[in-house]
Structure formats: C-alpha cells, structure tokens
CSV table of C-alpha atoms (C1' of nucleotides) in Angstrom, one decimal:
chain,number,residue,atom,x,y,z
E,1,UNK,CA,127.8,103.4,98.4
E,2,UNK,CA,124.7,103.5,96.0
E,3,UNK,CA,125.2,101.1,93.2
E,4,UNK,CA,123.9,102.0,89.7
E,5,UNK,CA,121.4,99.2,88.6
E,6,UNK,CA,119.2,99.1,85.5
E,7,UNK,CA,116.4,98.7,87.9
E,8,UNK,CA,117.0,102.0,89.6
E,9,UNK,CA,117.5,103.6,86.2
E,10,UNK,CA,114.2,102.1,85.0
E,11,UNK,CA,112.2,103.3,88.0
E,12,UNK,CA,113.8,106.8,87.5
E,13,UNK,CA,113.0,106.8,83.8
E,14,UNK,CA,109.4,105.7,84.1
E,15,UNK,CA,108.9,108.0,87.0
E,16,UNK,CA,110.0,111.0,85.0
E,17,UNK,CA,108.0,109.8,82.0
E,18,UNK,CA,105.0,109.8,83.9
E,19,UNK,CA,103.1,113.1,83.6
E,20,UNK,CA,102.1,113.4,87.2
E,21,UNK,CA,101.7,111.2,90.3
E,22,UNK,CA,101.9,107.4,89.8
E,23,UNK,CA,101.5,104.7,92.5
E,24,UNK,CA,104.2,102.2,93.1
E,25,UNK,CA,102.0,99.4,91.8
E,26,UNK,CA,101.2,101.4,88.6
E,27,UNK,CA,104.8,102.3,88.0
E,28,UNK,CA,105.5,98.5,88.4
E,29,UNK,CA,102.9,97.4,86.0
E,30,UNK,CA,103.9,100.0,83.5
E,31,UNK,CA,107.5,98.7,83.6
E,32,UNK,CA,106.3,95.2,83.1
E,33,UNK,CA,104.2,96.2,80.1
E,34,UNK,CA,107.5,97.9,78.9
E,35,UNK,CA,109.1,94.6,79.3
E,36,UNK,CA,111.1,95.2,82.4
E,37,UNK,CA,111.0,92.0,84.7
E,38,UNK,CA,111.6,94.2,87.7
E,39,UNK,CA,110.2,93.2,90.9
E,40,UNK,CA,107.5,95.0,92.8
E,41,UNK,CA,109.6,95.2,96.1
E,42,UNK,CA,112.5,96.7,94.0
E,43,UNK,CA,110.1,99.4,92.9
E,44,UNK,CA,108.9,100.2,96.2
E,45,UNK,CA,112.6,100.4,97.5
E,46,UNK,CA,113.7,102.5,94.5
E,47,UNK,CA,110.8,104.8,95.2
E,48,UNK,CA,111.5,105.0,98.7
E,49,UNK,CA,115.2,105.8,98.0
E,50,UNK,CA,114.2,108.4,95.4
E,51,UNK,CA,111.8,110.1,97.8
E,52,UNK,CA,114.6,110.1,100.5
E,53,UNK,CA,117.0,111.5,98.2
E,54,UNK,CA,114.7,114.3,97.3
E,55,UNK,CA,114.4,113.0,93.7
E,56,UNK,CA,110.8,112.2,94.0
E,57,UNK,CA,107.8,113.7,95.7
E,58,UNK,CA,105.1,111.6,97.2
E,59,UNK,CA,101.7,112.1,98.7
E,60,UNK,CA,98.8,110.0,99.7
E,61,UNK,CA,95.8,109.6,97.3
E,62,UNK,CA,92.4,109.8,99.0
E,63,UNK,CA,92.5,106.0,98.6
E,64,UNK,CA,95.6,105.6,100.8
E,65,UNK,CA,97.9,104.7,98.0
E,66,UNK,CA,101.1,106.5,98.1
E,67,UNK,CA,101.7,108.4,94.9
E,68,UNK,CA,105.1,109.5,93.6
E,69,UNK,CA,106.3,111.9,91.0
E,70,UNK,CA,109.6,113.1,89.7
E,71,UNK,CA,110.7,116.0,91.7
E,72,UNK,CA,111.6,119.2,89.5
E,73,UNK,CA,113.4,120.6,92.5
E,74,UNK,CA,113.2,124.2,91.2
E,75,UNK,CA,109.5,125.0,91.3
E,76,UNK,CA,106.8,123.0,92.5
E,77,UNK,CA,103.2,123.0,91.1
E,78,UNK,CA,100.1,121.2,92.0
E,79,UNK,CA,97.8,118.6,90.2
E,80,UNK,CA,94.5,117.9,89.0
E,81,UNK,CA,94.2,114.1,89.0
E,82,UNK,CA,91.6,112.1,87.5
E,83,UNK,CA,90.7,109.4,90.0
E,84,UNK,CA,89.5,107.0,87.3
E,85,UNK,CA,92.0,107.2,84.4
E,86,UNK,CA,94.9,108.9,86.1
E,87,UNK,CA,95.0,111.8,83.7
E,88,UNK,CA,97.0,114.6,85.3
E,89,UNK,CA,97.0,118.3,84.6
E,90,UNK,CA,99.3,120.6,86.2
E,91,UNK,CA,98.1,123.7,87.8
E,92,UNK,CA,100.2,126.2,89.2
E,93,UNK,CA,99.3,129.3,91.1
E,94,UNK,CA,101.6,131.4,92.9
E,95,UNK,CA,98.7,133.0,94.8
E,96,UNK,CA,98.0,129.6,96.5
E,97,UNK,CA,101.6,129.2,97.4
E,98,UNK,CA,101.7,132.5,99.0
E,99,UNK,CA,98.5,131.7,100.8
E,100,UNK,CA,99.7,128.5,102.2
E,101,UNK,CA,102.8,130.1,103.5
E,102,UNK,CA,101.0,132.9,105.0
E,103,UNK,CA,98.3,131.0,106.5
E,104,UNK,CA,101.1,128.9,108.3
E,105,UNK,CA,103.0,131.8,109.4
E,106,UNK,CA,99.9,133.6,110.8
E,107,UNK,CA,99.5,130.6,113.1
E,108,UNK,CA,103.2,130.6,114.0
E,109,UNK,CA,104.0,127.5,111.9
E,110,UNK,CA,107.5,127.1,110.3
E,111,UNK,CA,108.8,124.7,107.8
E,112,UNK,CA,105.3,124.6,106.2
E,113,UNK,CA,105.0,122.0,103.4
E,114,UNK,CA,101.7,121.9,101.9
E,115,UNK,CA,99.9,119.2,100.0
E,116,UNK,CA,97.4,120.7,97.5
E,117,UNK,CA,96.1,118.4,94.9
E,118,UNK,CA,92.6,118.0,93.3
E,119,UNK,CA,91.3,114.6,92.6
E,120,UNK,CA,88.3,114.4,90.4
E,121,UNK,CA,86.9,112.9,87.3
E,122,UNK,CA,88.2,114.3,84.0
E,123,UNK,CA,85.8,115.1,81.3
E,124,UNK,CA,86.1,111.8,79.4
E,125,UNK,CA,85.6,109.7,82.6
E,126,UNK,CA,82.6,111.9,83.6
E,127,UNK,CA,81.0,111.1,80.4
E,128,UNK,CA,81.6,107.4,80.8
E,129,UNK,CA,80.3,107.7,84.6
E,130,UNK,CA,77.1,109.2,83.2
E,131,UNK,CA,76.7,106.7,80.6
E,132,UNK,CA,77.2,103.7,83.0
E,133,UNK,CA,76.4,104.8,86.5
E,134,UNK,CA,78.1,103.2,89.3
E,135,UNK,CA,75.1,102.7,91.5
V,1,UNK,CA,66.6,104.2,108.1
V,2,UNK,CA,69.6,104.9,110.3
V,3,UNK,CA,69.2,103.3,113.8
V,4,UNK,CA,70.5,104.9,116.9
V,5,UNK,CA,72.7,102.5,118.7
V,6,UNK,CA,75.0,103.1,121.8
V,7,UNK,CA,78.0,102.2,119.5
V,8,UNK,CA,77.4,105.0,117.1
V,9,UNK,CA,77.0,107.3,119.9
V,10,UNK,CA,80.2,106.2,121.5
V,11,UNK,CA,82.0,106.8,118.4
V,12,UNK,CA,80.6,110.3,117.9
V,13,UNK,CA,81.3,111.2,121.5
V,14,UNK,CA,84.9,109.9,121.6
V,15,UNK,CA,85.5,111.7,118.1
V,16,UNK,CA,84.3,115.0,119.3
V,17,UNK,CA,86.4,114.5,122.7
V,18,UNK,CA,89.5,114.1,120.7
V,19,UNK,CA,91.4,117.2,120.2
V,20,UNK,CA,92.6,116.7,116.7
V,21,UNK,CA,92.7,113.8,114.3
V,22,UNK,CA,92.5,110.3,115.6
V,23,UNK,CA,93.0,107.1,113.5
V,24,UNK,CA,90.1,104.4,113.6
V,25,UNK,CA,92.3,102.1,115.4
V,26,UNK,CA,93.2,104.8,118.0
V,27,UNK,CA,89.6,105.8,118.6
V,28,UNK,CA,88.9,102.1,119.0
V,29,UNK,CA,91.4,101.4,121.6
V,30,UNK,CA,90.5,104.7,123.4
V,31,UNK,CA,87.0,103.3,123.6
V,32,UNK,CA,88.1,100.0,124.8
V,33,UNK,CA,90.0,101.7,127.7
V,34,UNK,CA,86.9,103.7,128.4
V,35,UNK,CA,85.1,100.3,128.9
V,36,UNK,CA,83.2,100.1,125.7
V,37,UNK,CA,83.5,96.7,124.0
V,38,UNK,CA,82.8,98.1,120.7
V,39,UNK,CA,84.2,96.1,117.7
V,40,UNK,CA,86.9,97.4,115.5
V,41,UNK,CA,84.7,97.0,112.5
V,42,UNK,CA,82.0,99.0,113.9
V,43,UNK,CA,84.3,101.7,114.6
V,44,UNK,CA,85.4,101.8,111.0
V,45,UNK,CA,81.7,101.5,109.8
V,46,UNK,CA,80.7,104.3,112.1
V,47,UNK,CA,83.4,106.6,111.0
V,48,UNK,CA,82.8,106.0,107.4
V,49,UNK,CA,79.1,106.9,107.9
V,50,UNK,CA,80.1,110.0,109.9
V,51,UNK,CA,82.3,111.1,107.1
V,52,UNK,CA,79.7,110.4,104.5
V,53,UNK,CA,77.0,112.3,106.5
V,54,UNK,CA,79.5,115.2,106.7
V,55,UNK,CA,80.0,114.9,110.5
V,56,UNK,CA,83.5,114.0,110.3
V,57,UNK,CA,86.4,115.0,108.3
V,58,UNK,CA,89.0,112.7,107.2
V,59,UNK,CA,92.3,112.8,105.8
V,60,UNK,CA,95.4,110.5,105.2
V,61,UNK,CA,98.3,110.8,107.4
V,62,UNK,CA,101.6,110.7,105.7
V,63,UNK,CA,101.8,107.1,107.0
V,64,UNK,CA,98.7,106.1,105.0
V,65,UNK,CA,96.5,105.8,107.9
V,66,UNK,CA,93.0,107.4,107.6
V,67,UNK,CA,92.4,110.0,110.3
V,68,UNK,CA,89.0,111.5,111.4
V,69,UNK,CA,88.1,114.4,113.3
V,70,UNK,CA,84.7,115.7,114.3
V,71,UNK,CA,83.5,118.2,111.9
V,72,UNK,CA,81.9,121.0,113.7
V,73,UNK,CA,80.4,122.8,110.8
V,74,UNK,CA,78.8,121.5,107.6
V,75,UNK,CA,81.2,123.3,105.5
V,76,UNK,CA,84.5,121.8,104.9
V,77,UNK,CA,87.8,123.5,106.1
V,78,UNK,CA,91.4,122.5,105.8
V,79,UNK,CA,94.2,122.0,108.2
V,80,UNK,CA,97.4,123.1,109.5
V,81,UNK,CA,99.0,120.3,111.2
V,82,UNK,CA,102.0,120.2,113.4
V,83,UNK,CA,104.3,117.2,112.2
V,84,UNK,CA,105.7,117.1,115.4
V,85,UNK,CA,103.0,117.4,118.2
V,86,UNK,CA,100.1,117.0,116.1
V,87,UNK,CA,98.4,120.3,117.0
V,88,UNK,CA,95.8,121.0,114.4
V,89,UNK,CA,94.4,124.5,113.4
V,90,UNK,CA,91.6,124.7,111.2
V,91,UNK,CA,91.9,127.1,108.3
V,92,UNK,CA,89.0,128.0,106.1
V,93,UNK,CA,89.2,130.1,103.0
V,94,UNK,CA,86.4,130.3,100.7
V,95,UNK,CA,88.8,131.7,98.2
V,96,UNK,CA,90.8,128.4,98.1
V,97,UNK,CA,87.6,126.3,97.8
V,98,UNK,CA,86.4,128.4,94.8
V,99,UNK,CA,89.9,128.2,93.3
V,100,UNK,CA,89.9,124.6,93.4
V,101,UNK,CA,86.5,124.2,92.1
V,102,UNK,CA,87.1,126.5,89.2
V,103,UNK,CA,90.4,125.1,88.4
V,104,UNK,CA,89.0,121.6,88.1
V,105,UNK,CA,85.9,122.7,86.1
V,106,UNK,CA,88.3,124.8,83.8
V,107,UNK,CA,89.9,121.5,82.9
V,108,UNK,CA,86.5,119.7,82.5
V,109,UNK,CA,86.8,117.9,85.8
V,110,UNK,CA,83.8,117.0,87.9
V,111,UNK,CA,83.4,115.6,91.4
V,112,UNK,CA,86.5,117.3,92.4
V,113,UNK,CA,87.7,116.7,95.9
V,114,UNK,CA,90.7,118.4,97.0
V,115,UNK,CA,93.4,117.7,99.4
V,116,UNK,CA,94.6,120.9,100.9
V,117,UNK,CA,96.7,120.4,104.1
V,118,UNK,CA,99.6,122.2,105.4
V,119,UNK,CA,102.1,120.3,107.5
V,120,UNK,CA,104.6,122.2,109.5
V,121,UNK,CA,106.0,122.8,112.9
V,122,UNK,CA,103.8,124.8,115.3
V,123,UNK,CA,105.3,127.7,117.3
V,124,UNK,CA,106.0,125.8,120.3
V,125,UNK,CA,107.7,122.8,118.3
V,126,UNK,CA,109.7,125.5,116.3
V,127,UNK,CA,111.0,126.8,119.6
V,128,UNK,CA,111.9,123.2,120.9
V,129,UNK,CA,113.5,122.5,117.6
V,130,UNK,CA,115.9,125.5,117.5
V,131,UNK,CA,116.7,124.6,121.2
V,132,UNK,CA,117.5,120.9,120.6
V,133,UNK,CA,118.1,120.5,116.9
V,134,UNK,CA,117.1,117.2,115.1
V,135,UNK,CA,120.2,116.6,113.1
Q,1,DT,C1',136.2,89.8,96.3
Q,2,DT,C1',133.0,92.5,98.9
Q,3,DT,C1',128.6,94.0,100.0
Q,4,DG,C1',124.6,96.5,98.5
Q,5,DG,C1',120.9,95.3,95.2
Q,6,DT,C1',117.3,92.0,93.7
Q,7,DG,C1',113.5,88.8,93.5
Q,8,DC,C1',110.4,86.0,95.8
Q,9,DA,C1',107.5,85.0,99.0
Q,10,DA,C1',106.0,85.4,103.7
Q,11,DA,C1',104.9,88.7,107.1
Q,12,DT,C1',102.6,93.3,108.3
Q,13,DA,C1',99.2,96.9,108.8
Q,14,DG,C1',95.3,99.0,107.9
Q,15,DT,C1',90.8,98.4,106.4
Q,16,DT,C1',86.8,96.0,104.5
Q,17,DT,C1',83.4,92.3,104.2
Q,18,DG,C1',80.4,87.9,104.9
Q,19,DC,C1',77.4,85.9,107.8
Q,20,DA,C1',74.9,84.7,111.9
Q,21,DT,C1',73.3,87.2,115.8
Q,22,DT,C1',71.2,91.2,118.2
Q,23,DG,C1',68.5,95.0,119.2
Q,24,DT,C1',66.2,99.1,117.5
Q,25,DA,C1',62.0,101.3,115.2
X,1,DT,C1',58.2,91.4,113.6
X,2,DA,C1',61.6,93.1,110.4
X,3,DC,C1',65.7,94.6,108.9
X,4,DA,C1',69.6,97.6,109.9
X,5,DA,C1',73.7,97.2,112.8
X,6,DT,C1',77.1,94.6,115.5
X,7,DG,C1',80.9,91.4,116.2
X,8,DC,C1',84.1,88.2,114.8
X,9,DA,C1',87.1,86.4,111.8
X,10,DA,C1',88.4,85.8,107.2
X,11,DA,C1',89.6,88.3,103.1
X,12,DC,C1',91.9,92.2,101.0
X,13,DT,C1',95.1,95.6,99.3
X,14,DA,C1',99.1,98.2,99.8
X,15,DT,C1',103.6,98.0,101.6
X,16,DT,C1',107.6,95.9,104.1
X,17,DT,C1',111.1,92.5,105.1
X,18,DG,C1',113.9,88.1,105.5
X,19,DC,C1',116.8,85.6,102.9
X,20,DA,C1',119.5,83.4,99.4
X,21,DC,C1',121.4,84.7,95.1
X,22,DC,C1',123.4,88.2,91.8
X,23,DA,C1',126.3,91.7,90.2
X,24,DA,C1',128.5,96.4,90.6
X,25,DA,C1',132.6,98.4,92.4
DNA sequence: TTTGGTGCAAATAGTTTGCATTGTA
DNA sequence: TACAATGCAAACTATTTGCACCAAA
C-alpha cells in the first residue's frame, strides 16, 4: 500500500505548481528553496511513481535530462520551452494531434504516442544572448 | 580544417550501415566487433561532428541515451519509431516544420529546435501483441 | 508493530574533457 | 612541420540503489 508522506505531497504540489516541464533536479532545488529538506533521491522516486501512476508525463530534453510535468489527463497539449530560463508556453493544435495519429496509422502503427515539444530561446533570453554572445 | 581519418570514415560507414538509430556505445562496440580499435571518445566526437554538420540525426531514447542515425538528406525529418522492434520510418512534413517555426516565432522564441517523434507499435508488432498480449 | 518511505552516500551509466601522442595536410 | 584528431583515463552529470533509520497505517 502506498503511504501518504509530506514528501510525496510536496513533489505533487510543486509539480502542479510548475507551468510546464521541470527536471527532477530543478524540482528538488525549487523545493529546497521553499524550505523543504526533501532529499534528491526521494524526488526522483516520487516522480518515477507519479509517472508510473499516470499522474505525471515525462519526456527527455535535448540535453538528455528527464523532464516531468503534471499530467492533465483529459487533454494534452504541447510546449514551447525556453532552454535558457525555462519559460514555458502551452501551445495546442488539434491539427497536429490528428496529423500525428494519421501519420502513424498510415504506416500501420498503433498505440501511437507522440512527443512534440519545441525548445528554443524566449524573447528575453534571445536579447540577453545577443548582448553577451556565447562564442 | 577538418582532417580525414579512417576513424571518421569508420563511424560514417557504420552509421549508414545501421538500419535505424544506434547509440554511440552501440556503434562503438559494433566497430570493435568489426575489428576497428577505435576509441569510444572518438566515436562520441565523430558523432557529435556528424550531427553538427547535418550528416547525422540525433534524438534521445526514452532511456536517456543519445541515438544517432545517418541523415540522408540535408533537410531534417521526423520519425515514427516502433517501441518494440525499433523499426524506424522517416516522416517528413513541411507543414509541421513551418508550424513549429511559426509557433515559436509567434511567442518570440528564437533558435527553435523541435522534438517531434512518434513512438508506437508497428504493424508487425501490433499483430504479435494481439497474438501474445503483454499484460 | 509492521513495512514502505526517506536520506545519505556510494554506485551506475552515459558522455565529455585534459593531455601527451599520432598522423594528416 | 604544424596542428587537428586520437586514445586513454579521469572528470562530470544525471539518475539509481543499498542500507540503516523513521513514520504511516
């Protein structure tokens, strides 16, 4: 039987408070900042459980980190994520959903789950980047 | 100036020989099996270069590994990946490309890189699945 | 009380990097 | 000859796991 601990609750809360996707590490430090002395391993375990139970959605960022977000079971939408500051904008397009499904079906695939997310630099970070170039 | 070494050539060759996506580690051991004493770091560096030059396509597997694939054309396309047998089908749709770019621009994002991949069960695996259910 | 959960630290896994050496241009 | 590329091993990052301890049921 799953037990109800404040740690799980904290992770769940912080996850749903987050606008879009958050990394386990990010969520952990956010919790620490909020005063929770929760352990990193616990955060990982809680997130893994949430994902398993279907309460969280996860995807891999281009950098190879696992990102999680609270799963609004009903409808699913996609995100525009700033790779610098983490700003997330929700974008939803039924057209794309259909496209994905059809494209899969066209090739005989079933149980298609798509990963459609756009990583970029938000306006603010773009400005910063041009002010202080990386290279 | 980029130099032409047999190691690069080996990586390039092995990559195009592979049917679908391969991990750096997998490619490395495949090369070793073929008798190439190439170093793992070199494989990583070669793959990174190939991806940078646009000769290879890369994506993150659900396990967090970086997978690479020879990129036939200069344009980039997306994939339909069977989560059971690994069969990969390239799908390309200018419409989606544009959509992604526009959606990003609409929100002031720059340097947008999108992750659009569809994981599902290919026809063959679907048949197998119904014959011998997983759960 | 029972036993799953937690925290810490050590262990993994994948990938990157420093540096002396090698080989291409 | 000169300098990019290689190989090795150490360094890193993200994540997982073993284990003793704690607390929910």
